[in-house]
PDB file of C-alpha atoms and ligand atoms in Angstrom:
ATOM      1  CA  UNK A  21     -18.334 -17.353   6.061  1.00  0.00           C
ATOM      2  CA  UNK A  22     -19.020 -16.015   2.580  1.00  0.00           C
ATOM      3  CA  UNK A  23     -17.675 -12.619   1.665  1.00  0.00           C
ATOM      4  CA  UNK A  24     -19.973  -9.683   1.028  1.00  0.00           C
ATOM      5  CA  UNK A  25     -19.775  -8.342  -2.502  1.00  0.00           C
ATOM      6  CA  UNK A  26     -20.113  -4.747  -3.588  1.00  0.00           C
ATOM      7  CA  UNK A  27     -23.598  -4.290  -5.074  1.00  0.00           C
ATOM      8  CA  UNK A  28     -23.537  -0.622  -6.144  1.00  0.00           C
ATOM      9  CA  UNK A  29     -21.288   1.106  -8.656  1.00  0.00           C
ATOM     10  CA  UNK A  30     -19.973   3.921  -6.461  1.00  0.00           C
ATOM     11  CA  UNK A  31     -17.493   3.851  -3.583  1.00  0.00           C
ATOM     12  CA  UNK A  32     -15.475   6.265  -1.522  1.00  0.00           C
ATOM     13  CA  UNK A  33     -11.721   5.797  -1.606  1.00  0.00           C
ATOM     14  CA  UNK A  34     -10.692   6.602   1.938  1.00  0.00           C
ATOM     15  CA  UNK A  35      -7.580   8.601   1.183  1.00  0.00           C
ATOM     16  CA  UNK A  36      -6.509  12.227   0.974  1.00  0.00           C
ATOM     17  CA  UNK A  37      -3.427  11.151  -1.009  1.00  0.00           C
ATOM     18  CA  UNK A  38      -3.768  11.992  -4.734  1.00  0.00           C
ATOM     19  CA  UNK A  39      -1.211   9.360  -5.807  1.00  0.00           C
ATOM     20  CA  UNK A  40      -3.043   6.572  -3.993  1.00  0.00           C
ATOM     21  CA  UNK A  41      -6.385   7.778  -5.364  1.00  0.00           C
ATOM     22  CA  UNK A  42      -5.103   7.715  -8.955  1.00  0.00           C
ATOM     23  CA  UNK A  43      -3.670   4.229  -8.499  1.00  0.00           C
ATOM     24  CA  UNK A  44      -6.876   2.857  -6.950  1.00  0.00           C
ATOM     25  CA  UNK A  45      -8.989   4.513  -9.686  1.00  0.00           C
ATOM     26  CA  UNK A  46      -6.822   2.760 -12.310  1.00  0.00           C
ATOM     27  CA  UNK A  47      -7.289  -0.570 -10.569  1.00  0.00           C
ATOM     28  CA  UNK A  48     -11.092  -0.073 -10.285  1.00  0.00           C
ATOM     29  CA  UNK A  49     -11.561   1.165 -13.869  1.00  0.00           C
ATOM     30  CA  UNK A  50     -12.138  -2.266 -15.483  1.00  0.00           C
ATOM     31  CA  UNK A  51     -15.058  -2.827 -13.072  1.00  0.00           C
ATOM     32  CA  UNK A  52     -16.736   0.455 -14.036  1.00  0.00           C
ATOM     33  CA  UNK A  53     -16.883   1.561 -10.432  1.00  0.00           C
ATOM     34  CA  UNK A  54     -17.009   5.285  -9.756  1.00  0.00           C
ATOM     35  CA  UNK A  55     -14.553   6.262  -7.033  1.00  0.00           C
ATOM     36  CA  UNK A  56     -14.883   9.532  -5.159  1.00  0.00           C
ATOM     37  CA  UNK A  57     -12.243  10.326  -2.577  1.00  0.00           C
ATOM     38  CA  UNK A  58     -12.530  11.157   1.102  1.00  0.00           C
ATOM     39  CA  UNK A  59     -10.520  14.271   0.225  1.00  0.00           C
ATOM     40  CA  UNK A  60     -13.057  15.400  -2.411  1.00  0.00           C
ATOM     41  CA  UNK A  61     -15.913  14.816   0.072  1.00  0.00           C
ATOM     42  CA  UNK A  62     -13.912  16.695   2.743  1.00  0.00           C
ATOM     43  CA  UNK A  63     -14.300  13.808   5.180  1.00  0.00           C
ATOM     44  CA  UNK A  64     -12.113  14.008   8.291  1.00  0.00           C
ATOM     45  CA  UNK A  65      -8.971  11.834   8.349  1.00  0.00           C
ATOM     46  CA  UNK A  66      -8.971   9.459  11.325  1.00  0.00           C
ATOM     47  CA  UNK A  67      -5.786   8.941  13.314  1.00  0.00           C
ATOM     48  CA  UNK A  68      -4.035   5.677  12.403  1.00  0.00           C
ATOM     49  CA  UNK A  69      -4.003   4.142  15.865  1.00  0.00           C
ATOM     50  CA  UNK A  70      -4.146   0.450  14.828  1.00  0.00           C
ATOM     51  CA  UNK A  71      -1.279  -1.944  15.513  1.00  0.00           C
ATOM     52  CA  UNK A  72      -1.527  -3.814  12.202  1.00  0.00           C
ATOM     53  CA  UNK A  73      -1.901  -2.853   8.534  1.00  0.00           C
ATOM     54  CA  UNK A  74      -5.335  -4.514   8.551  1.00  0.00           C
ATOM     55  CA  UNK A  75      -6.506  -2.567  11.617  1.00  0.00           C
ATOM     56  CA  UNK A  76      -5.410   0.760  10.114  1.00  0.00           C
ATOM     57  CA  UNK A  77      -7.050   0.003   6.747  1.00  0.00           C
ATOM     58  CA  UNK A  78     -10.273  -0.947   8.573  1.00  0.00           C
ATOM     59  CA  UNK A  79     -10.392   2.154  10.734  1.00  0.00           C
ATOM     60  CA  UNK A  80      -9.873   4.434   7.711  1.00  0.00           C
ATOM     61  CA  UNK A  81     -12.499   2.556   5.642  1.00  0.00           C
ATOM     62  CA  UNK A  82     -15.069   2.480   8.477  1.00  0.00           C
ATOM     63  CA  UNK A  83     -14.643   6.185   9.226  1.00  0.00           C
ATOM     64  CA  UNK A  84     -15.257   7.075   5.547  1.00  0.00           C
ATOM     65  CA  UNK A  85     -18.200   4.652   5.155  1.00  0.00           C
ATOM     66  CA  UNK A  86     -19.923   5.956   8.277  1.00  0.00           C
ATOM     67  CA  UNK A  87     -19.379   9.605   7.374  1.00  0.00           C
ATOM     68  CA  UNK A  88     -20.458   9.254   3.716  1.00  0.00           C
ATOM     69  CA  UNK A  89     -23.161   6.560   3.819  1.00  0.00           C
ATOM     70  CA  UNK A  90     -21.373   4.755   0.961  1.00  0.00           C
ATOM     71  CA  UNK A  91     -19.113   1.673   0.889  1.00  0.00           C
ATOM     72  CA  UNK A  92     -15.525   2.853   1.381  1.00  0.00           C
ATOM     73  CA  UNK A  93     -12.194   1.315   0.385  1.00  0.00           C
ATOM     74  CA  UNK A  94      -8.971   2.070   2.275  1.00  0.00           C
ATOM     75  CA  UNK A  95      -5.423   0.784   2.030  1.00  0.00           C
ATOM     76  CA  UNK A  96      -2.563   0.733   4.483  1.00  0.00           C
ATOM     77  CA  UNK A  97       0.891  -0.311   3.456  1.00  0.00           C
ATOM     78  CA  UNK A  98       4.539  -0.341   4.422  1.00  0.00           C
ATOM     79  CA  UNK A  99       7.950  -1.965   4.321  1.00  0.00           C
ATOM     80  CA  UNK A 100       8.894  -4.671   6.861  1.00  0.00           C
ATOM     81  CA  UNK A 101      12.617  -5.393   7.309  1.00  0.00           C
ATOM     82  CA  UNK A 102      13.408  -8.850   8.715  1.00  0.00           C
ATOM     83  CA  UNK A 103      16.584  -7.902  10.652  1.00  0.00           C
ATOM     84  CA  UNK A 104      14.755  -4.920  12.201  1.00  0.00           C
ATOM     85  CA  UNK A 105      11.950  -7.074  13.613  1.00  0.00           C
ATOM     86  CA  UNK A 106       9.543  -5.906  10.893  1.00  0.00           C
ATOM     87  CA  UNK A 107      10.247  -2.154  11.217  1.00  0.00           C
ATOM     88  CA  UNK A 108       9.436   0.388   9.871  1.00  0.00           C
ATOM     89  CA  UNK A 109       6.185  -1.579   9.123  1.00  0.00           C
ATOM     90  CA  UNK A 110       3.063   0.435   9.924  1.00  0.00           C
ATOM     91  CA  UNK A 111       5.334   3.420  10.648  1.00  0.00           C
ATOM     92  CA  UNK A 112       6.855   3.458   7.107  1.00  0.00           C
ATOM     93  CA  UNK A 113       5.391   6.849   6.217  1.00  0.00           C
ATOM     94  CA  UNK A 114       6.411   8.336   9.594  1.00  0.00           C
ATOM     95  CA  UNK A 115      10.080   7.340   9.139  1.00  0.00           C
ATOM     96  CA  UNK A 116      10.174   9.903   6.322  1.00  0.00           C
ATOM     97  CA  UNK A 117       9.206  12.712   8.714  1.00  0.00           C
ATOM     98  CA  UNK A 118       6.859  15.655   8.181  1.00  0.00           C
ATOM     99  CA  UNK A 119       8.640  16.641   4.965  1.00  0.00           C
ATOM    100  CA  UNK A 120       8.261  13.115   3.498  1.00  0.00           C
ATOM    101  CA  UNK A 121      11.986  12.764   2.878  1.00  0.00           C
ATOM    102  CA  UNK A 122      12.353   9.161   1.693  1.00  0.00           C
ATOM    103  CA  UNK A 123      16.053   9.531   0.897  1.00  0.00           C
ATOM    104  CA  UNK A 124      16.463  10.088   4.643  1.00  0.00           C
ATOM    105  CA  UNK A 125      14.059   7.240   5.506  1.00  0.00           C
ATOM    106  CA  UNK A 126      16.063   4.842   3.285  1.00  0.00           C
ATOM    107  CA  UNK A 127      19.344   6.017   4.870  1.00  0.00           C
ATOM    108  CA  UNK A 128      17.823   5.429   8.264  1.00  0.00           C
ATOM    109  CA  UNK A 129      16.857   1.842   7.297  1.00  0.00           C
ATOM    110  CA  UNK A 130      20.396   1.238   5.985  1.00  0.00           C
ATOM    111  CA  UNK A 131      21.991   2.669   9.154  1.00  0.00           C
ATOM    112  CA  UNK A 132      19.782   0.574  11.422  1.00  0.00           C
ATOM    113  CA  UNK A 133      20.638  -2.520   9.361  1.00  0.00           C
ATOM    114  CA  UNK A 134      24.343  -1.727   9.836  1.00  0.00           C
ATOM    115  CA  UNK A 135      23.843  -1.292  13.586  1.00  0.00           C
ATOM    116  CA  UNK A 136      21.868  -4.547  13.852  1.00  0.00           C
ATOM    117  CA  UNK A 137      25.054  -6.491  13.071  1.00  0.00           C
ATOM    118  CA  UNK A 138      22.996  -8.838  10.881  1.00  0.00           C
ATOM    119  CA  UNK A 139      23.766  -9.556   7.242  1.00  0.00           C
ATOM    120  CA  UNK A 140      20.132 -10.564   6.622  1.00  0.00           C
ATOM    121  CA  UNK A 141      18.855  -8.048   4.042  1.00  0.00           C
ATOM    122  CA  UNK A 142      15.429  -9.590   3.475  1.00  0.00           C
ATOM    123  CA  UNK A 143      12.380  -7.304   3.477  1.00  0.00           C
ATOM    124  CA  UNK A 144       8.822  -7.334   2.242  1.00  0.00           C
ATOM    125  CA  UNK A 145       6.171  -4.801   1.371  1.00  0.00           C
ATOM    126  CA  UNK A 146       2.656  -5.304   2.738  1.00  0.00           C
ATOM    127  CA  UNK A 147      -0.616  -3.759   1.595  1.00  0.00           C
ATOM    128  CA  UNK A 148      -3.903  -4.308   3.413  1.00  0.00           C
ATOM    129  CA  UNK A 149      -7.114  -3.286   1.668  1.00  0.00           C
ATOM    130  CA  UNK A 150     -10.409  -2.958   3.517  1.00  0.00           C
ATOM    131  CA  UNK A 151     -13.868  -2.360   2.069  1.00  0.00           C
ATOM    132  CA  UNK A 152     -16.299  -1.162   4.760  1.00  0.00           C
ATOM    133  CA  UNK A 153     -20.040  -0.592   4.551  1.00  0.00           C
ATOM    134  CA  UNK A 154     -22.023   2.042   6.494  1.00  0.00           C
ATOM    135  CA  UNK A 155     -23.579  -0.779   8.599  1.00  0.00           C
ATOM    136  CA  UNK A 156     -20.110  -1.638   9.943  1.00  0.00           C
ATOM    137  CA  UNK A 157     -19.438  -4.777   7.863  1.00  0.00           C
ATOM    138  CA  UNK A 158     -15.822  -5.057   6.622  1.00  0.00           C
ATOM    139  CA  UNK A 159     -13.942  -7.260   4.156  1.00  0.00           C
ATOM    140  CA  UNK A 160     -10.141  -7.124   4.463  1.00  0.00           C
ATOM    141  CA  UNK A 161      -7.402  -8.661   2.288  1.00  0.00           C
ATOM    142  CA  UNK A 162      -3.587  -8.509   2.301  1.00  0.00           C
ATOM    143  CA  UNK A 163      -0.947  -8.610  -0.436  1.00  0.00           C
ATOM    144  CA  UNK A 164       2.816  -9.026   0.029  1.00  0.00           C
ATOM    145  CA  UNK A 165       5.919  -8.920  -2.142  1.00  0.00           C
ATOM    146  CA  UNK A 166       9.182 -10.315  -0.801  1.00  0.00           C
ATOM    147  CA  UNK A 167      12.712  -9.306  -1.714  1.00  0.00           C
ATOM    148  CA  UNK A 168      15.999  -7.870  -0.451  1.00  0.00           C
ATOM    149  CA  UNK A 169      17.312  -4.381   0.243  1.00  0.00           C
ATOM    150  CA  UNK A 170      20.140  -2.962  -1.880  1.00  0.00           C
ATOM    151  CA  UNK A 171      22.495  -0.096  -1.102  1.00  0.00           C
ATOM    152  CA  UNK A 172      22.937   2.429  -2.625  1.00  0.00           C
ATOM    153  CA  UNK A 173      19.319   2.940  -3.808  1.00  0.00           C
ATOM    154  CA  UNK A 174      18.793   2.436  -7.568  1.00  0.00           C
ATOM    155  CA  UNK A 175      16.358   4.185  -9.933  1.00  0.00           C
ATOM    156  CA  UNK A 176      14.184   7.245  -9.669  1.00  0.00           C
ATOM    157  CA  UNK A 177      10.812   5.788 -10.673  1.00  0.00           C
ATOM    158  CA  UNK A 178       8.142   4.896  -8.134  1.00  0.00           C
ATOM    159  CA  UNK A 179       8.050   6.417  -4.666  1.00  0.00           C
ATOM    160  CA  UNK A 180       8.883   5.799  -1.022  1.00  0.00           C
ATOM    161  CA  UNK A 181      11.313   2.928  -0.429  1.00  0.00           C
ATOM    162  CA  UNK A 182      11.122   1.671  -4.058  1.00  0.00           C
ATOM    163  CA  UNK A 183      14.770   2.428  -5.007  1.00  0.00           C
ATOM    164  CA  UNK A 184      16.208   0.121  -2.313  1.00  0.00           C
ATOM    165  CA  UNK A 185      13.762  -2.782  -2.812  1.00  0.00           C
ATOM    166  CA  UNK A 186      14.790  -5.616  -5.129  1.00  0.00           C
ATOM    167  CA  UNK A 187      11.884  -8.059  -5.579  1.00  0.00           C
ATOM    168  CA  UNK A 188      12.727 -11.774  -5.502  1.00  0.00           C
ATOM    169  CA  UNK A 189      13.655 -13.155  -8.927  1.00  0.00           C
ATOM    170  CA  UNK A 190      14.206  -9.673 -10.465  1.00  0.00           C
ATOM    171  CA  UNK A 191      17.408  -7.804 -11.234  1.00  0.00           C
ATOM    172  CA  UNK A 192      15.876  -4.320 -11.103  1.00  0.00           C
ATOM    173  CA  UNK A 193      14.600  -2.500  -8.035  1.00  0.00           C
ATOM    174  CA  UNK A 194      11.047  -1.117  -7.904  1.00  0.00           C
ATOM    175  CA  UNK A 195      12.708   2.272  -8.457  1.00  0.00           C
ATOM    176  CA  UNK A 196      13.912   1.013 -11.854  1.00  0.00           C
ATOM    177  CA  UNK A 197      10.478  -0.291 -12.957  1.00  0.00           C
ATOM    178  CA  UNK A 198       7.590   1.569 -14.571  1.00  0.00           C
ATOM    179  CA  UNK A 199       4.167   1.567 -12.896  1.00  0.00           C
ATOM    180  CA  UNK A 200       3.007  -0.978 -15.501  1.00  0.00           C
ATOM    181  CA  UNK A 201       5.885  -3.313 -14.619  1.00  0.00           C
ATOM    182  CA  UNK A 202       5.443  -2.851 -10.882  1.00  0.00           C
ATOM    183  CA  UNK A 203       1.658  -3.115 -10.686  1.00  0.00           C
ATOM    184  CA  UNK A 204       0.875  -5.113 -13.860  1.00  0.00           C
ATOM    185  CA  UNK A 205      -1.754  -2.654 -15.039  1.00  0.00           C
ATOM    186  CA  UNK A 206      -2.259  -4.408 -18.387  1.00  0.00           C
ATOM    187  CA  UNK A 207      -5.451  -6.489 -18.729  1.00  0.00           C
ATOM    188  CA  UNK A 208      -4.912 -10.065 -17.573  1.00  0.00           C
ATOM    189  CA  UNK A 209      -1.750  -9.237 -15.571  1.00  0.00           C
ATOM    190  CA  UNK A 210      -1.735  -9.626 -11.813  1.00  0.00           C
ATOM    191  CA  UNK A 211       1.284  -7.490 -11.033  1.00  0.00           C
ATOM    192  CA  UNK A 212       4.296  -7.877  -8.811  1.00  0.00           C
ATOM    193  CA  UNK A 213       3.525  -5.306  -6.165  1.00  0.00           C
ATOM    194  CA  UNK A 214       1.913  -5.892  -2.780  1.00  0.00           C
ATOM    195  CA  UNK A 215      -0.859  -3.414  -3.716  1.00  0.00           C
ATOM    196  CA  UNK A 216      -1.613  -5.173  -7.027  1.00  0.00           C
ATOM    197  CA  UNK A 217      -1.683  -8.533  -5.239  1.00  0.00           C
ATOM    198  CA  UNK A 218      -3.984  -7.210  -2.510  1.00  0.00           C
ATOM    199  CA  UNK A 219      -6.202  -5.719  -5.199  1.00  0.00           C
ATOM    200  CA  UNK A 220      -6.468  -9.059  -7.051  1.00  0.00           C
ATOM    201  CA  UNK A 221      -7.513 -10.751  -3.797  1.00  0.00           C
ATOM    202  CA  UNK A 222     -10.008  -7.932  -3.169  1.00  0.00           C
ATOM    203  CA  UNK A 223     -11.490  -8.181  -6.675  1.00  0.00           C
ATOM    204  CA  UNK A 224     -11.899 -11.956  -6.363  1.00  0.00           C
ATOM    205  CA  UNK A 225     -13.603 -11.526  -2.999  1.00  0.00           C
ATOM    206  CA  UNK A 226     -15.782  -8.435  -3.364  1.00  0.00           C
ATOM    207  CA  UNK A 227     -16.228  -7.462  -7.039  1.00  0.00           C
TER     208      UNK A 227
HETATM  209  P1  IMP B   9       0.343   4.656   4.377  1.00  0.00           P
HETATM  210  O1  IMP B   9      -0.162   5.854   3.658  1.00  0.00           O
HETATM  211  O2  IMP B   9       0.235   4.715   5.859  1.00  0.00           O
HETATM  212  O3  IMP B   9      -0.217   3.384   3.813  1.00  0.00           O
HETATM  213  O4  IMP B   9       1.911   4.716   4.112  1.00  0.00           O
HETATM  214  C1  IMP B   9       2.586   3.753   3.408  1.00  0.00           C
HETATM  215  C2  IMP B   9       4.060   4.107   3.323  1.00  0.00           C
HETATM  216  O5  IMP B   9       4.743   2.874   3.068  1.00  0.00           O
HETATM  217  C3  IMP B   9       4.387   5.011   2.163  1.00  0.00           C
HETATM  218  O6  IMP B   9       4.493   6.341   2.526  1.00  0.00           O
HETATM  219  C4  IMP B   9       5.738   4.477   1.709  1.00  0.00           C
HETATM  220  O7  IMP B   9       6.712   4.981   2.532  1.00  0.00           O
HETATM  221  C5  IMP B   9       5.683   3.015   2.033  1.00  0.00           C
HETATM  222  N1  IMP B   9       5.236   2.257   0.865  1.00  0.00           N
HETATM  223  C6  IMP B   9       4.041   1.636   0.727  1.00  0.00           C
HETATM  224  N2  IMP B   9       3.948   1.068  -0.484  1.00  0.00           N
HETATM  225  C7  IMP B   9       5.094   1.351  -1.117  1.00  0.00           C
HETATM  226  C8  IMP B   9       5.570   1.052  -2.430  1.00  0.00           C
HETATM  227  O8  IMP B   9       4.920   0.434  -3.287  1.00  0.00           O
HETATM  228  N3  IMP B   9       6.801   1.511  -2.719  1.00  0.00           N
HETATM  229  C9  IMP B   9       7.546   2.222  -1.850  1.00  0.00           C
HETATM  230  N4  IMP B   9       7.150   2.547  -0.639  1.00  0.00           N
HETATM  231  C10 IMP B   9       5.926   2.113  -0.258  1.00  0.00           C
END
């Protein structure tokens, strides 16, 4: 089946998170697409009840598209640790608790790895992106970046689990890389991160 392309020049970014909005606006800028956020439009935030990254991205995008009457783009992402059966996965944000304490979330991952008895430190980040239209059509893509977990965490750039994630083939963690290095924001660069990779797949498919 052929993918549906975006035909207008305005979309809703289905997030209330200012960091995510800024990042997605940067990624959309070369296509001259105006991005308004679900937060700015005061759209309600649906509960993330899906069991996969793709399902959660789709339910956020569909809720925003239906409520606004415009195509809507949503992302859902997280860290999957091999020795923990893919956890924290879709619950990556929740492991940081209400106060979004990622130092604690990283400690928790490290403790659970210790308790697992495994010396397998492989992990990968996943990002699913979904563009939904008000008629219910959706296009969903996924990006991944694989690597290993280091302890103690290194670097204070980035966010979330970045300081303990060492991408394959690199000697610096995501916490030690600038946004340009992590996402490849320069023209012609694809970027290392799961989100940049998902965005490239999305652009090829829908833009
Ligand atoms: P979401 O808002 O449900 O997609 O939450 C994703 C969560 O996964 C974030 O709060 C972070 O904990 C984690 N995460 C996703 N992408 C990254 C990344 O690029 N670096 C570090 N942590 C990330």
